[in-house]
């Protein structure tokens, strides 16, 4: 029962008001992509014990999708940010670096 | 015998007798008794039978940790199995019966298992019930079923009410002993909003029994004063009979309050589930005494030393006249002292420690009690009841030195802090070798969203077993919790506790240390599940080295008490067997709830009409008044058929099916999803959502569309309508509106966020009614309004205008193959429009029809249904829908996936019609059998039935199915399995059974 802050309406919201959407920052592969790239896009997911980026929707609130950076091990939330971005904002990355020096996730660090 | 003492009993009111029954016997207790204390006061020592060997079992403990005292409580609508006698407060008229025995508690046939125990070792079920396969059905399963489970499920509907309660607090304090009280006071004084909960009916925990002093006054007095102070604090709430059940992410906590279990006649809910968000949680949950492992330690009359003391002090009940105390620590001497001072006999204190000194030992000796150091119990004597003990040297193998008569054994193996709530959300433990216990490691506390600890453990639960430390630790925890929650006001000083000084404990995991196998095979670890020292040793020997594996193999700690007494002892035996240190073997995972909670409290008010919202269409009321036999479709209730008086449902369906084809039918299609997709990029967006091209659909026209997931599997279908240059209306399946809307939002928000598109779900804004059948046009002409001729409104087109006096959008679409108009009117006019159609249609033989007729009509036409022909593994190509996959579009959801090798495999099962040779209806979901067997020895299959109905129009069964290379095998006959073991032959045919050229819908 996590509490996450919806970056759109500013509400600190209970997990019961949210819908999880799995891993964030997936790059869509369409026609013309290789079998390997398409397989990665469809099926291969990060499963870290530590820093992770996830999709969440404020489904029983404003209805907007947002992204959350959090630690799956300690349940610490580093921050949430709107979904309309290809990578986490620098401010969030700095916050993670301060707490988890040397972290990396996919191509981010 | 166990009996009531003349003196003592701080919790009972001897002026108020309470009558109750046990196994039909009429007994009497007092107000303030638990069922356990009342049974013991009546010398009812034998209370149940153990799970596996059906051994006679009596009460061992006095609280929530009790493993044996489980009974059936109440009758009929208030029947409840597995009620724990130690936590059941006595009330007038209580009826209890013992469980897990046959035919009677005193004479139980299953007890023969104990003679067979040599043949029922650890992992017995896994080893034995493997082969031969045929034994499963006729021998093993019936035996296992008969002996499985504790208690019986209630037969009647529960007549009580239950509720949830949601609250937010700064500091939640779990446990109302002296540490919890001190914590609540410290946090309350600092201004924090505090909730203090205690699982029992009384404040004070163990201190009220063990009578230390706090702040120079007796504990009871200090407790009373503190409660008064807390009650006067407006920011502190207190709840008794409220158990901290589980701690979850970010301070979410569940607590379980038992409001009327002790007073069943009272008004209001029986149980309340508290859903608490706490900024900080203090777990002052105390500790549980451990049993000692010696032979026959499971006999009725062997109890925890603290329990013997509790029964005497709290309830004035003596378990026996002569009590032998067996211990490895000083605390158990308190029991000997209490009993001796109550005038009872304590023939000996058997202390396994070679040497021990301390205030309590001195006091016991001064009372004239014999103390034997370095000794142990070789075995307990007796059948259904303790009659004596055999003493031995603790260091030896169990050679008997002396036998002593007694009718009670009080054992203490030391104390284990209750670390459950600390551990639920990730708090870690340290092994404290000096005190022989796992205790919370404050450096590795559960952390919240800010990365900081949100649970602080306090008092005895924190490993501070002695009053002075426990009470000041509780105070410090309350202060720290308030501070962490943002409250820094100054409060009073820490309370000072004082207690008899105790010497060190010495670990004793087996008594005697070198006990022979015969003794180890009778030394119980888990009383409820019948796990013995020898079982855990066998598990280790057989390679179950992980504590989690050993637990499951032996069932240690898997009973309803979840190993509250057995875990640490079992773990110690396992680590000895593995030659490893206890901390290296580790503990099993502590999972919520701390003690079982009622299923009804989890449901709360979500039952009957409030179980879930029922969605109604504007026509639902009319349908319900006119014979609707409803079926659930998502949260909707749709008429399956409109049944007339004297008709069966099947007759009604047959009538509706024929009438719609021959005359005129009316369908409430309001549940179909309706999504408006609008904006400059709406066409481009829909081209990605659907497999076919929607951007080129002209205004005024309709097109059937398919949706796939990125995996390529069919997810939804429906008719898409071009309403205006920048506006489309997408119809979805009945259950699909919400999730297809969400699916569109996901792609718009997260992938193509720069596309200018807006999606609105208008499903409930319109009533949609299908007017279907050869007379459909005549009916609409009679009502008047817009031109509905074939020329003005051709098939697969739509127009907006008036039908009669109603504002309407009329779609010339057909899911039945008949001449059909689907007409949407504003929801508020839906009921009036439906009634106008019914009235005007009378001369054309109009009849409403339900979902079953809808299904049959579409199946006669070979139209697929999402959820019947699809199941999440079916692609459009499987259903011969290649025509709906655009070749012109570069991309759409699912396009790339369809190029994957398995999707393009020519061996996939494909849609065909199936016609049984005898005209019968194929069983739904039946498999078509093929030659040979697969690797598991199962018959090979070559297809399955996806839709199957009786068609009244064709007067035979019709079906669709997916068959290996089906479309290439037209005319071939294949066999389908029936559940009775026989098969039925069906010919592979075209799935279109009716009006193959589609002339009837296009007139
Ligand atoms: Zn929001």
mmCIF file of N, CA, C and O in Angstrom, chain B residues 735-769:
data_model
loop_
_atom_site.group_PDB
_atom_site.id
_atom_site.type_symbol
_atom_site.label_atom_id
_atom_site.label_comp_id
_atom_site.label_asym_id
_atom_site.label_seq_id
_atom_site.Cartn_x
_atom_site.Cartn_y
_atom_site.Cartn_z
ATOM 1 N N UNK B 735 -18.318 -5.388 -22.088
ATOM 2 C CA UNK B 735 -17.398 -5.288 -20.958
ATOM 3 C C UNK B 735 -16.210 -4.403 -21.250
ATOM 4 O O UNK B 735 -15.394 -4.150 -20.379
ATOM 5 N N UNK B 736 -16.093 -3.912 -22.500
ATOM 6 C CA UNK B 736 -14.828 -3.314 -22.931
ATOM 7 C C UNK B 736 -14.694 -1.814 -22.805
ATOM 8 O O UNK B 736 -13.580 -1.287 -22.917
ATOM 9 N N UNK B 737 -15.802 -1.110 -22.568
ATOM 10 C CA UNK B 737 -15.754 0.358 -22.660
ATOM 11 C C UNK B 737 -14.666 0.958 -21.779
ATOM 12 O O UNK B 737 -13.857 1.767 -22.236
ATOM 13 N N UNK B 738 -14.623 0.553 -20.511
ATOM 14 C CA UNK B 738 -13.699 1.179 -19.568
ATOM 15 C C UNK B 738 -12.239 0.849 -19.910
ATOM 16 O O UNK B 738 -11.384 1.712 -19.902
ATOM 17 N N UNK B 739 -11.989 -0.446 -20.200
ATOM 18 C CA UNK B 739 -10.576 -0.748 -20.409
ATOM 19 C C UNK B 739 -10.087 -0.333 -21.791
ATOM 20 O O UNK B 739 -8.913 -0.021 -21.965
ATOM 21 N N UNK B 740 -10.977 -0.274 -22.776
ATOM 22 C CA UNK B 740 -10.540 0.244 -24.081
ATOM 23 C C UNK B 740 -10.315 1.754 -23.976
ATOM 24 O O UNK B 740 -9.361 2.300 -24.546
ATOM 25 N N UNK B 741 -11.152 2.423 -23.218
ATOM 26 C CA UNK B 741 -10.927 3.847 -22.964
ATOM 27 C C UNK B 741 -9.562 4.052 -22.298
ATOM 28 O O UNK B 741 -8.760 4.894 -22.712
ATOM 29 N N UNK B 742 -9.289 3.223 -21.275
ATOM 30 C CA UNK B 742 -8.012 3.328 -20.566
ATOM 31 C C UNK B 742 -6.835 3.006 -21.499
ATOM 32 O O UNK B 742 -5.786 3.667 -21.449
ATOM 33 N N UNK B 743 -7.044 2.012 -22.353
ATOM 34 C CA UNK B 743 -6.022 1.606 -23.329
ATOM 35 C C UNK B 743 -5.704 2.782 -24.260
ATOM 36 O O UNK B 743 -4.537 3.092 -24.517
ATOM 37 N N UNK B 744 -6.734 3.470 -24.739
ATOM 38 C CA UNK B 744 -6.518 4.627 -25.619
ATOM 39 C C UNK B 744 -5.799 5.745 -24.870
ATOM 40 O O UNK B 744 -4.866 6.360 -25.386
ATOM 41 N N UNK B 745 -6.233 6.009 -23.636
ATOM 42 C CA UNK B 745 -5.595 7.053 -22.838
ATOM 43 C C UNK B 745 -4.112 6.748 -22.620
ATOM 44 O O UNK B 745 -3.269 7.644 -22.687
ATOM 45 N N UNK B 746 -3.820 5.492 -22.351
ATOM 46 C CA UNK B 746 -2.440 5.087 -22.102
ATOM 47 C C UNK B 746 -1.566 5.458 -23.308
ATOM 48 O O UNK B 746 -0.529 6.105 -23.175
ATOM 49 N N UNK B 747 -2.020 5.061 -24.499
ATOM 50 C CA UNK B 747 -1.208 5.346 -25.692
ATOM 51 C C UNK B 747 -1.131 6.835 -25.960
ATOM 52 O O UNK B 747 -0.089 7.354 -26.370
ATOM 53 N N UNK B 748 -2.219 7.542 -25.719
ATOM 54 C CA UNK B 748 -2.219 8.990 -25.979
ATOM 55 C C UNK B 748 -1.345 9.736 -24.979
ATOM 56 O O UNK B 748 -0.673 10.697 -25.329
ATOM 57 N N UNK B 749 -1.369 9.297 -23.723
ATOM 58 C CA UNK B 749 -0.598 10.019 -22.707
ATOM 59 C C UNK B 749 0.871 9.636 -22.692
ATOM 60 O O UNK B 749 1.719 10.456 -22.392
ATOM 61 N N UNK B 750 1.144 8.350 -22.990
ATOM 62 C CA UNK B 750 2.493 7.844 -22.730
ATOM 63 C C UNK B 750 3.324 7.603 -23.991
ATOM 64 O O UNK B 750 4.526 7.432 -23.898
ATOM 65 N N UNK B 751 2.701 7.539 -25.174
ATOM 66 C CA UNK B 751 3.486 7.263 -26.378
ATOM 67 C C UNK B 751 3.372 8.391 -27.397
ATOM 68 O O UNK B 751 4.357 8.892 -27.890
ATOM 69 N N UNK B 752 2.143 8.797 -27.682
ATOM 70 C CA UNK B 752 1.933 9.824 -28.717
ATOM 71 C C UNK B 752 1.354 11.068 -28.061
ATOM 72 O O UNK B 752 0.282 11.537 -28.421
ATOM 73 N N UNK B 753 2.067 11.556 -27.034
ATOM 74 C CA UNK B 753 1.492 12.646 -26.232
ATOM 75 C C UNK B 753 1.411 13.962 -26.991
ATOM 76 O O UNK B 753 0.759 14.882 -26.545
ATOM 77 N N UNK B 754 2.084 14.035 -28.153
ATOM 78 C CA UNK B 754 1.976 15.275 -28.927
ATOM 79 C C UNK B 754 0.837 15.228 -29.950
ATOM 80 O O UNK B 754 0.594 16.201 -30.646
ATOM 81 N N UNK B 755 0.120 14.097 -30.026
ATOM 82 C CA UNK B 755 -1.009 14.027 -30.956
ATOM 83 C C UNK B 755 -2.211 14.716 -30.319
ATOM 84 O O UNK B 755 -2.493 14.514 -29.137
ATOM 85 N N UNK B 756 -2.950 15.454 -31.154
ATOM 86 C CA UNK B 756 -4.085 16.210 -30.615
ATOM 87 C C UNK B 756 -5.358 15.387 -30.743
ATOM 88 O O UNK B 756 -6.023 15.394 -31.777
ATOM 89 N N UNK B 757 -5.643 14.654 -29.706
ATOM 90 C CA UNK B 757 -6.804 13.756 -29.705
ATOM 91 C C UNK B 757 -7.443 13.814 -28.324
ATOM 92 O O UNK B 757 -6.737 13.877 -27.317
ATOM 93 N N UNK B 758 -8.757 13.771 -28.289
ATOM 94 C CA UNK B 758 -9.467 13.711 -27.017
ATOM 95 C C UNK B 758 -10.416 12.522 -27.063
ATOM 96 O O UNK B 758 -11.102 12.306 -28.057
ATOM 97 N N UNK B 759 -10.438 11.739 -25.981
ATOM 98 C CA UNK B 759 -11.314 10.561 -25.917
ATOM 99 C C UNK B 759 -12.291 10.738 -24.762
ATOM 100 O O UNK B 759 -11.882 11.075 -23.650
ATOM 101 N N UNK B 760 -13.561 10.532 -25.019
ATOM 102 C CA UNK B 760 -14.565 10.599 -23.952
ATOM 103 C C UNK B 760 -15.424 9.343 -24.005
ATOM 104 O O UNK B 760 -15.827 8.888 -25.079
ATOM 105 N N UNK B 761 -15.674 8.790 -22.814
ATOM 106 C CA UNK B 761 -16.526 7.602 -22.722
ATOM 107 C C UNK B 761 -17.969 8.068 -22.510
ATOM 108 O O UNK B 761 -18.311 8.588 -21.451
ATOM 109 N N UNK B 762 -18.812 7.884 -23.530
ATOM 110 C CA UNK B 762 -20.203 8.352 -23.435
ATOM 111 C C UNK B 762 -21.173 7.172 -23.357
ATOM 112 O O UNK B 762 -22.359 7.306 -23.669
ATOM 113 N N UNK B 763 -20.655 6.031 -22.909
ATOM 114 C CA UNK B 763 -21.482 4.814 -22.876
ATOM 115 C C UNK B 763 -22.822 5.038 -22.181
ATOM 116 O O UNK B 763 -23.867 4.640 -22.681
ATOM 117 N N UNK B 764 -22.796 5.689 -21.033
ATOM 118 C CA UNK B 764 -24.029 5.820 -20.251
ATOM 119 C C UNK B 764 -24.848 7.048 -20.645
ATOM 120 O O UNK B 764 -25.924 7.261 -20.093
ATOM 121 N N UNK B 765 -24.340 7.835 -21.609
ATOM 122 C CA UNK B 765 -25.099 9.015 -22.042
ATOM 123 C C UNK B 765 -26.208 8.648 -23.028
ATOM 124 O O UNK B 765 -27.095 9.440 -23.289
ATOM 125 N N UNK B 766 -26.126 7.460 -23.594
ATOM 126 C CA UNK B 766 -27.105 7.060 -24.611
ATOM 127 C C UNK B 766 -27.737 5.713 -24.297
ATOM 128 O O UNK B 766 -27.066 4.812 -23.813
ATOM 129 N N UNK B 767 -29.014 5.627 -24.599
ATOM 130 C CA UNK B 767 -29.649 4.310 -24.669
ATOM 131 C C UNK B 767 -29.518 3.869 -26.119
ATOM 132 O O UNK B 767 -29.702 4.681 -27.033
ATOM 133 N N UNK B 768 -29.169 2.613 -26.328
ATOM 134 C CA UNK B 768 -29.030 2.145 -27.709
ATOM 135 C C UNK B 768 -29.902 0.900 -27.875
ATOM 136 O O UNK B 768 -29.769 -0.053 -27.113
ATOM 137 N N UNK B 769 -30.802 0.974 -28.851
ATOM 138 C CA UNK B 769 -31.783 -0.091 -29.025
ATOM 139 C C UNK B 769 -31.696 -0.623 -30.448
ATOM 140 O O UNK B 769 -31.726 0.155 -31.413
#
